[in-house]
Tab-separated table of N, CA and C in Angstrom:
chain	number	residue	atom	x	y	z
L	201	UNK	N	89.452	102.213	122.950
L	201	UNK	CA	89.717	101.806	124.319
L	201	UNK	C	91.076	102.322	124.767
L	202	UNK	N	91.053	102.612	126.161
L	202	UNK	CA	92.346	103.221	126.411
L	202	UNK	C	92.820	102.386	127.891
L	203	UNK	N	94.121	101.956	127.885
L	203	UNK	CA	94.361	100.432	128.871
L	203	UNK	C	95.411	101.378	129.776
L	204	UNK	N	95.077	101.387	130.867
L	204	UNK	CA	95.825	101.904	132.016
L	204	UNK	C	97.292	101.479	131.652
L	205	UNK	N	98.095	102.544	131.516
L	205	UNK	CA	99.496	102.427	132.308
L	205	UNK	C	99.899	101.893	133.324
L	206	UNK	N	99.840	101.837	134.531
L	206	UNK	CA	99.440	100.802	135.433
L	206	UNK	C	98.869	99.641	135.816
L	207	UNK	N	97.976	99.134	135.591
L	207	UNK	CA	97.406	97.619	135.618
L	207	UNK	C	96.914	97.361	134.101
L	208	UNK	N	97.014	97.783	133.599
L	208	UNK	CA	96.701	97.427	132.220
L	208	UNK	C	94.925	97.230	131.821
L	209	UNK	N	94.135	97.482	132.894
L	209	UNK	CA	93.010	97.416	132.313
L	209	UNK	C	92.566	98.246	131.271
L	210	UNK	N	91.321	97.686	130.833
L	210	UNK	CA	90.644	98.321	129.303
L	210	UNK	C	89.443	99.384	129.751
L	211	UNK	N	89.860	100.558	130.033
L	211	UNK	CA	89.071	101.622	130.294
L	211	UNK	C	88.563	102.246	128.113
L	212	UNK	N	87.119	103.705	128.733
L	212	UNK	CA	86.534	104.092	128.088
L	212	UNK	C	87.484	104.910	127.420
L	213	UNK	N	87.365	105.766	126.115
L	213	UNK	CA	88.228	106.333	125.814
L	213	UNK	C	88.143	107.658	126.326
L	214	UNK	N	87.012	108.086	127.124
L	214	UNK	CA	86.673	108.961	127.526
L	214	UNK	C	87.144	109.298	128.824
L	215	UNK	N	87.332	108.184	129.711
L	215	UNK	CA	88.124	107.757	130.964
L	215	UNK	C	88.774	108.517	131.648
L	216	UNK	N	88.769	109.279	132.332
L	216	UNK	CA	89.905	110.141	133.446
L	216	UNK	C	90.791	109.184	134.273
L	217	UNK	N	90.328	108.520	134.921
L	217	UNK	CA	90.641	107.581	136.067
L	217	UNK	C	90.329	105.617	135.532
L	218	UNK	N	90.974	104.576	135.876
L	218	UNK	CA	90.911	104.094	135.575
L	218	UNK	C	90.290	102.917	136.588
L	219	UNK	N	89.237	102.156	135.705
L	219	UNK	CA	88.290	101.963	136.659
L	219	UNK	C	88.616	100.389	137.540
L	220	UNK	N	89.780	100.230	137.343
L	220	UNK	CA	90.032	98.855	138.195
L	220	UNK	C	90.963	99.513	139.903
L	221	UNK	N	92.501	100.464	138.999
L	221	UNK	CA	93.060	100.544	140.357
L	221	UNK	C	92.872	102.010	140.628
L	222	UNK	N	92.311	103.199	140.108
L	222	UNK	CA	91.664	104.565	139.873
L	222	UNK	C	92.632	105.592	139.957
L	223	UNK	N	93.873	104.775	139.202
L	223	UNK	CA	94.629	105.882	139.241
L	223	UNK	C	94.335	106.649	138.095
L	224	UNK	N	95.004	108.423	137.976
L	224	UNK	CA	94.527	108.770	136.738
L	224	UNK	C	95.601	108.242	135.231
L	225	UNK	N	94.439	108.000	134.201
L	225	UNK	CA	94.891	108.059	133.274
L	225	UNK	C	95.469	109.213	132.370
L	226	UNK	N	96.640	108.889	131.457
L	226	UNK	CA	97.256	109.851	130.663
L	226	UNK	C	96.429	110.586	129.863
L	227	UNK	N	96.516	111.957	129.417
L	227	UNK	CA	94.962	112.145	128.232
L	227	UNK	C	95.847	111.786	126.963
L	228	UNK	N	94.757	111.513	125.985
L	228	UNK	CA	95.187	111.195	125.017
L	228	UNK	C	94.887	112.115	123.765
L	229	UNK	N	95.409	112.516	123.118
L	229	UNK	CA	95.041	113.734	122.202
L	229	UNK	C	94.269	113.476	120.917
L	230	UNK	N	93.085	113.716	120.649
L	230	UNK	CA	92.113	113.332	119.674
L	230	UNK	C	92.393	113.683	118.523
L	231	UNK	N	93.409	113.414	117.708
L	231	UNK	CA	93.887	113.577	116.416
L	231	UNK	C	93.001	113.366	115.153
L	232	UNK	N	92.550	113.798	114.075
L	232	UNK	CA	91.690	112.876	113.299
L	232	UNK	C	92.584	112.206	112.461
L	233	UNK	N	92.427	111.110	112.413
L	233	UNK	CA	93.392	109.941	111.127
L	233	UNK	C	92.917	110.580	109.683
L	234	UNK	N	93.690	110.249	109.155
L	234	UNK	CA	93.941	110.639	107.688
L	234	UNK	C	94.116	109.107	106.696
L	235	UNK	N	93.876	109.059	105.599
L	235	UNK	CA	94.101	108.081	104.728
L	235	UNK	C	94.853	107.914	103.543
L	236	UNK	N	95.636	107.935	103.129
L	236	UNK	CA	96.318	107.692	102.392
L	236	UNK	C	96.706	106.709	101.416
L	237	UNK	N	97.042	106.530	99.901
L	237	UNK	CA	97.372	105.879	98.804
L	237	UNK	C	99.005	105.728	99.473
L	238	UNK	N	98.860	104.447	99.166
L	238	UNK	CA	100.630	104.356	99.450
L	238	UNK	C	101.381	104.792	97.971
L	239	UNK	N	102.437	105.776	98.625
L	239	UNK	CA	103.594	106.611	97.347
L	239	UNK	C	102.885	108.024	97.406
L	240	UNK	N	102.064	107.801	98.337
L	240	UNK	CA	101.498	109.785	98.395
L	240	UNK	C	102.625	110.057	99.714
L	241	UNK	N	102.678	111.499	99.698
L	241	UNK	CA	103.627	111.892	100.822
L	241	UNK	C	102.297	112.027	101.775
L	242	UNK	N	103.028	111.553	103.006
L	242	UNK	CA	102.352	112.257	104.557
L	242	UNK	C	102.522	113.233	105.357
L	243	UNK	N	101.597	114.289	105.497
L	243	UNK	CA	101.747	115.208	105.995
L	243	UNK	C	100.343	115.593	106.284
L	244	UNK	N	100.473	117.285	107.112
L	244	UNK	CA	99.824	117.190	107.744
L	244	UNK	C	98.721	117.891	106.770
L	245	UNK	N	97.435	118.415	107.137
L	245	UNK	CA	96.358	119.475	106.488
L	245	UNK	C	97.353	120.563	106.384
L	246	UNK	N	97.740	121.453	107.610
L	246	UNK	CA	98.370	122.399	107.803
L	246	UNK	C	99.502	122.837	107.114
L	247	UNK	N	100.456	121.323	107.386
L	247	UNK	CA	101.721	121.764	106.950
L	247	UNK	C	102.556	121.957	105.422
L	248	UNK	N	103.285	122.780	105.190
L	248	UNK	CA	103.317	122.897	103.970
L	248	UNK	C	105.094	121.981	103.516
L	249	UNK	N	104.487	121.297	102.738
L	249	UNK	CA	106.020	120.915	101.480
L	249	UNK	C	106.454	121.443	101.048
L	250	UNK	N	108.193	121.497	101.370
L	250	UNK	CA	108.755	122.049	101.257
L	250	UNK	C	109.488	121.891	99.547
L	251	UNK	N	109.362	121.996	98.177
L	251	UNK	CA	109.490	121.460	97.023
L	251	UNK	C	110.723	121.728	96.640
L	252	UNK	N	111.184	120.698	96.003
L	252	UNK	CA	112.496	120.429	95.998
L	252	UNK	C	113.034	119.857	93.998
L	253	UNK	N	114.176	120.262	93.690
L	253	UNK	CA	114.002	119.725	92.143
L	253	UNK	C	114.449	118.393	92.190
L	254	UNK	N	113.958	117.239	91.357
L	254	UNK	CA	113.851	116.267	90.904
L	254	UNK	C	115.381	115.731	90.641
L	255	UNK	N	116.384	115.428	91.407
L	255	UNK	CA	117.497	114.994	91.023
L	255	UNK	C	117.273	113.812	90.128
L	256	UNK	N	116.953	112.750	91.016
L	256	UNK	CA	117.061	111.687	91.103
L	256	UNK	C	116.225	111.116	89.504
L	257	UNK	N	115.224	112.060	89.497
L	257	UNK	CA	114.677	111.489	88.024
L	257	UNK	C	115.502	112.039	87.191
L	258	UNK	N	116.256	112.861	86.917
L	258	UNK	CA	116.782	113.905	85.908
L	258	UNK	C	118.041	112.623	85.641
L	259	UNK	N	118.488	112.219	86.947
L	259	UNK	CA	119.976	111.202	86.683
L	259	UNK	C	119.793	110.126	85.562
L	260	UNK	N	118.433	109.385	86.532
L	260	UNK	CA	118.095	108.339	85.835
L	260	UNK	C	117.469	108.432	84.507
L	261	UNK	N	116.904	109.322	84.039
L	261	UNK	CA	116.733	109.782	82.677
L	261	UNK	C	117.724	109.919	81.913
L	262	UNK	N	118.961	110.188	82.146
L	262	UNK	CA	120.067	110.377	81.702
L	262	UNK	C	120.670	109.249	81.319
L	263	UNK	N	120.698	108.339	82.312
L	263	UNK	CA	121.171	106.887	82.112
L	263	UNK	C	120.522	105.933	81.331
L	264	UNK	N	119.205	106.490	81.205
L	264	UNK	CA	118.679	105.799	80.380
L	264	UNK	C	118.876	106.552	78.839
L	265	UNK	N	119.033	107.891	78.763
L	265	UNK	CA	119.830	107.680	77.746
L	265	UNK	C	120.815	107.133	76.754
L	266	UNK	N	121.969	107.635	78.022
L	266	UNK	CA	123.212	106.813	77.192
L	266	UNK	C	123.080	105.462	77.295
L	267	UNK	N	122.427	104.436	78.239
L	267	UNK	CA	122.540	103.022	77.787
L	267	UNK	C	121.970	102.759	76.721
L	268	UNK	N	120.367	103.188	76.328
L	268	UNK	CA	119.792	103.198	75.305
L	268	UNK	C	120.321	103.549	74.220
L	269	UNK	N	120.698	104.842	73.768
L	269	UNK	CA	122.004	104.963	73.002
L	269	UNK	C	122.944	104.330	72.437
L	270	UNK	N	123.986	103.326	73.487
L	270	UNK	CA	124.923	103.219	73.106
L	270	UNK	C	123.987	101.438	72.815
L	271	UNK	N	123.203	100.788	73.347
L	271	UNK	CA	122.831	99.738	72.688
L	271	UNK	C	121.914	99.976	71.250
L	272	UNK	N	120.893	100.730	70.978
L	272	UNK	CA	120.531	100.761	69.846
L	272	UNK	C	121.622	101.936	68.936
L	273	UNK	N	122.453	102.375	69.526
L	273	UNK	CA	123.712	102.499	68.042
L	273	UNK	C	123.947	101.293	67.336
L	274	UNK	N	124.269	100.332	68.232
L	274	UNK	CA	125.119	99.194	67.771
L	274	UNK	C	123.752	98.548	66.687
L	275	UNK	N	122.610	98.605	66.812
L	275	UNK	CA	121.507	98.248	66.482
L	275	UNK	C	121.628	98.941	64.743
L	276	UNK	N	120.964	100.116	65.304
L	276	UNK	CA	120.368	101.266	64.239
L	276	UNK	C	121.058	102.723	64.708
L	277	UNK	N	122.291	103.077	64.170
L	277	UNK	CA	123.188	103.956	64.244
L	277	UNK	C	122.060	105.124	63.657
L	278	UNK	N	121.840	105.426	62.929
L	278	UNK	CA	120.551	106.613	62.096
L	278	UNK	C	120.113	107.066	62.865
L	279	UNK	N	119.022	105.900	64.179
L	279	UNK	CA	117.754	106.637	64.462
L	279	UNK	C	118.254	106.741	66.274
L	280	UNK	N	119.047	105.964	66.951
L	280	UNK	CA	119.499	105.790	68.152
L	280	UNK	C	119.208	107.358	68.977
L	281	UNK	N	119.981	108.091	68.555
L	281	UNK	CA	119.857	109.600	68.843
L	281	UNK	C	118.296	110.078	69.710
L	282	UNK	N	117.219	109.939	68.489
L	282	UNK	CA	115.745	109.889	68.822
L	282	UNK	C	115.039	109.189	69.529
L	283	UNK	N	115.578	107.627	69.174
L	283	UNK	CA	114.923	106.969	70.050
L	283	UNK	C	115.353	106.856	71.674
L	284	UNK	N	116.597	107.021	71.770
L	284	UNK	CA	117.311	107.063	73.177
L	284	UNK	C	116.844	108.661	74.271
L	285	UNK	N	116.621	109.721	72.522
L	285	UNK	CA	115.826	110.821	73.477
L	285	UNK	C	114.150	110.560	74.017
L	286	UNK	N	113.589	109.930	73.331
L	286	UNK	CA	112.394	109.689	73.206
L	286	UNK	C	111.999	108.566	74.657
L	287	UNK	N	112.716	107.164	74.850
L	287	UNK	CA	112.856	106.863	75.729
L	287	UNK	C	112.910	107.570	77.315
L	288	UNK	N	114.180	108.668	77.146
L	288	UNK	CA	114.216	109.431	78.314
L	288	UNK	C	113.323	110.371	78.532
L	289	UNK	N	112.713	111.049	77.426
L	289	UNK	CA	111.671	111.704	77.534
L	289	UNK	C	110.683	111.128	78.300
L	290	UNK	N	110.133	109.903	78.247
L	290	UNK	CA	109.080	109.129	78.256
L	290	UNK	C	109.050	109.007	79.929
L	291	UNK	N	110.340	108.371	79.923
L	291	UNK	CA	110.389	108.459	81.763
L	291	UNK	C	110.586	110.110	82.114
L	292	UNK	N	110.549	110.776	82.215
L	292	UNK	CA	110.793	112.004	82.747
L	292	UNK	C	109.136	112.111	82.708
L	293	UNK	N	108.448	112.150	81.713
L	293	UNK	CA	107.011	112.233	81.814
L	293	UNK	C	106.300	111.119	82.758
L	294	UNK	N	106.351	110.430	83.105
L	294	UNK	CA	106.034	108.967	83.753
L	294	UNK	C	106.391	109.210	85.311
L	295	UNK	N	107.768	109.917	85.560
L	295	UNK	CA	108.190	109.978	87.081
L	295	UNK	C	108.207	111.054	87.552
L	296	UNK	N	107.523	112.172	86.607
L	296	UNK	CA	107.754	113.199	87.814
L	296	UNK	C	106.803	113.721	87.936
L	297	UNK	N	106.543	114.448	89.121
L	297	UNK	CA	105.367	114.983	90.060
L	297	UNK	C	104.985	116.181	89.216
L	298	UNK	N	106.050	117.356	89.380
L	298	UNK	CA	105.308	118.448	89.213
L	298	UNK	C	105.721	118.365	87.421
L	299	UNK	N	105.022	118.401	86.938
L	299	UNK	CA	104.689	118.667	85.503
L	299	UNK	C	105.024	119.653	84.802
L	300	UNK	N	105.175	120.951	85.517
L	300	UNK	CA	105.618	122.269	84.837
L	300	UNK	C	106.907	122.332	84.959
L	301	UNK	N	107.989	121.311	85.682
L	301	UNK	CA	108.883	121.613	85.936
L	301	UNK	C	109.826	119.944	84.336
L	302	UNK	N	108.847	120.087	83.868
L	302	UNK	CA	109.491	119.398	82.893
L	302	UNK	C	110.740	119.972	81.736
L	303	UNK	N	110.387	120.866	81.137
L	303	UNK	CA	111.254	121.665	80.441
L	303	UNK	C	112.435	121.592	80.788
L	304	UNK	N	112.703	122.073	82.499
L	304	UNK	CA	114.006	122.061	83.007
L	304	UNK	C	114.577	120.862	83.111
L	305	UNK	N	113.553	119.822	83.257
L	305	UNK	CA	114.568	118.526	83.723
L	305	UNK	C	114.935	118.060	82.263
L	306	UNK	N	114.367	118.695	81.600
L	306	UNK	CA	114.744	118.320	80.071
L	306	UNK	C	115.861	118.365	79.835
L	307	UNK	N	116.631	119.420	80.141
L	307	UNK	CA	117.962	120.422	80.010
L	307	UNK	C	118.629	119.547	80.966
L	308	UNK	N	118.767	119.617	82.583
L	308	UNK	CA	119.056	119.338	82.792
L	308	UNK	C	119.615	117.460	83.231
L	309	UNK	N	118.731	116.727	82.418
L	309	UNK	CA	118.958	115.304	81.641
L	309	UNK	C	120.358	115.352	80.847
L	310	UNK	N	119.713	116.373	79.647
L	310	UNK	CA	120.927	116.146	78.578
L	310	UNK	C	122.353	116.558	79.044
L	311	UNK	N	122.331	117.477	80.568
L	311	UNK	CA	123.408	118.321	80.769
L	311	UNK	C	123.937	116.913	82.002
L	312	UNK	N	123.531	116.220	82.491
L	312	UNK	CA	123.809	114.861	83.431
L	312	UNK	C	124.506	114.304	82.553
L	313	UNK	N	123.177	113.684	81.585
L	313	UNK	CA	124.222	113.182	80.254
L	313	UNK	C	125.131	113.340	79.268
L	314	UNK	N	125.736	114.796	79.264
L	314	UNK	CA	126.798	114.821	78.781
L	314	UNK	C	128.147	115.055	79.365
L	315	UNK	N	127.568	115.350	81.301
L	315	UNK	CA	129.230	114.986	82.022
L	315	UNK	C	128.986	113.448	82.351
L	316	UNK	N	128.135	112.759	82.292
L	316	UNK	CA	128.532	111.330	82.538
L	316	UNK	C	129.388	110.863	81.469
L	317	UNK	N	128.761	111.234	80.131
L	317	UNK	CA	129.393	110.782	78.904
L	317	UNK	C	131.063	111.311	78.876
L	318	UNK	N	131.388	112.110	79.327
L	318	UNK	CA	132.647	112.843	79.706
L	318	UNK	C	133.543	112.343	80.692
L	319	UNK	N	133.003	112.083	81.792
L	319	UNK	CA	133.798	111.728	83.100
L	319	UNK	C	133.537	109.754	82.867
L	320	UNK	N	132.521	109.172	82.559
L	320	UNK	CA	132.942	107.857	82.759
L	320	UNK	C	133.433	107.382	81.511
L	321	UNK	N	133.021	107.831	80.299
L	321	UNK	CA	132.916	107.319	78.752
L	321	UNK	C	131.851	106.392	78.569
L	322	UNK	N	130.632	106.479	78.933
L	322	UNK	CA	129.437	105.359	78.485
L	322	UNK	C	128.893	105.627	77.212
């Protein structure tokens, strides 16, 4: 239904003119709706994404390193190393989209985590 700008009646959607005070109505552009999973991006059929590298997981992978780390040192000094990589591994696999671009965030994890470990001391 499409409701006049003017008196507000409930015209057809098909409607030129509106059938109470006949002034013309606005057209309205027949878009088709789309559906979506919420956490999918929106966009259009057409338009293309523009892909971008994964900061934000690479950081937080990192952090979950060294916290993991520096709490299971205090734990199990031996195995901390592995398990704190293994952890970050785990999320890096878990949060990121493009999949082939894992390798790099690999590198660039350990390379977050070793100027954090530098510049804050965690």
């Amino acid at each position: 239904m499409v409701y006049c700008p003017y008196c507000g009646e409930k015209n057809k959607d098909n409607a030129t003119f509106c059938k109470k005070c006949g002034k013309r109505l606005p057209e309205i552009e027949n878009k088709p709706t789309s559906h979506h999973l919420p956490g999918e991006p929106i966009h259009s059929m057409g338009e293309t994404v523009k892909s971008s590298f994964e900061w934000d997981v690479a950081i937080i992978a990192a952090l979950i390193f060294l916290i993991s780390y520096k709490i299971l040192g205090i734990i199990s000094p031996s195995i901390a190393p592995w398990l704190a990589a293994a952890f970050s591994i785990l999320y890096l696999l878990s949060a990121t989209k493009k999949k082939a671009s894992i390798p790099l965030l690999i590198i660039i994890t350990l390379l977050i985590a070793v100027n954090i470990k530098a510049f804050i001391g965690l």
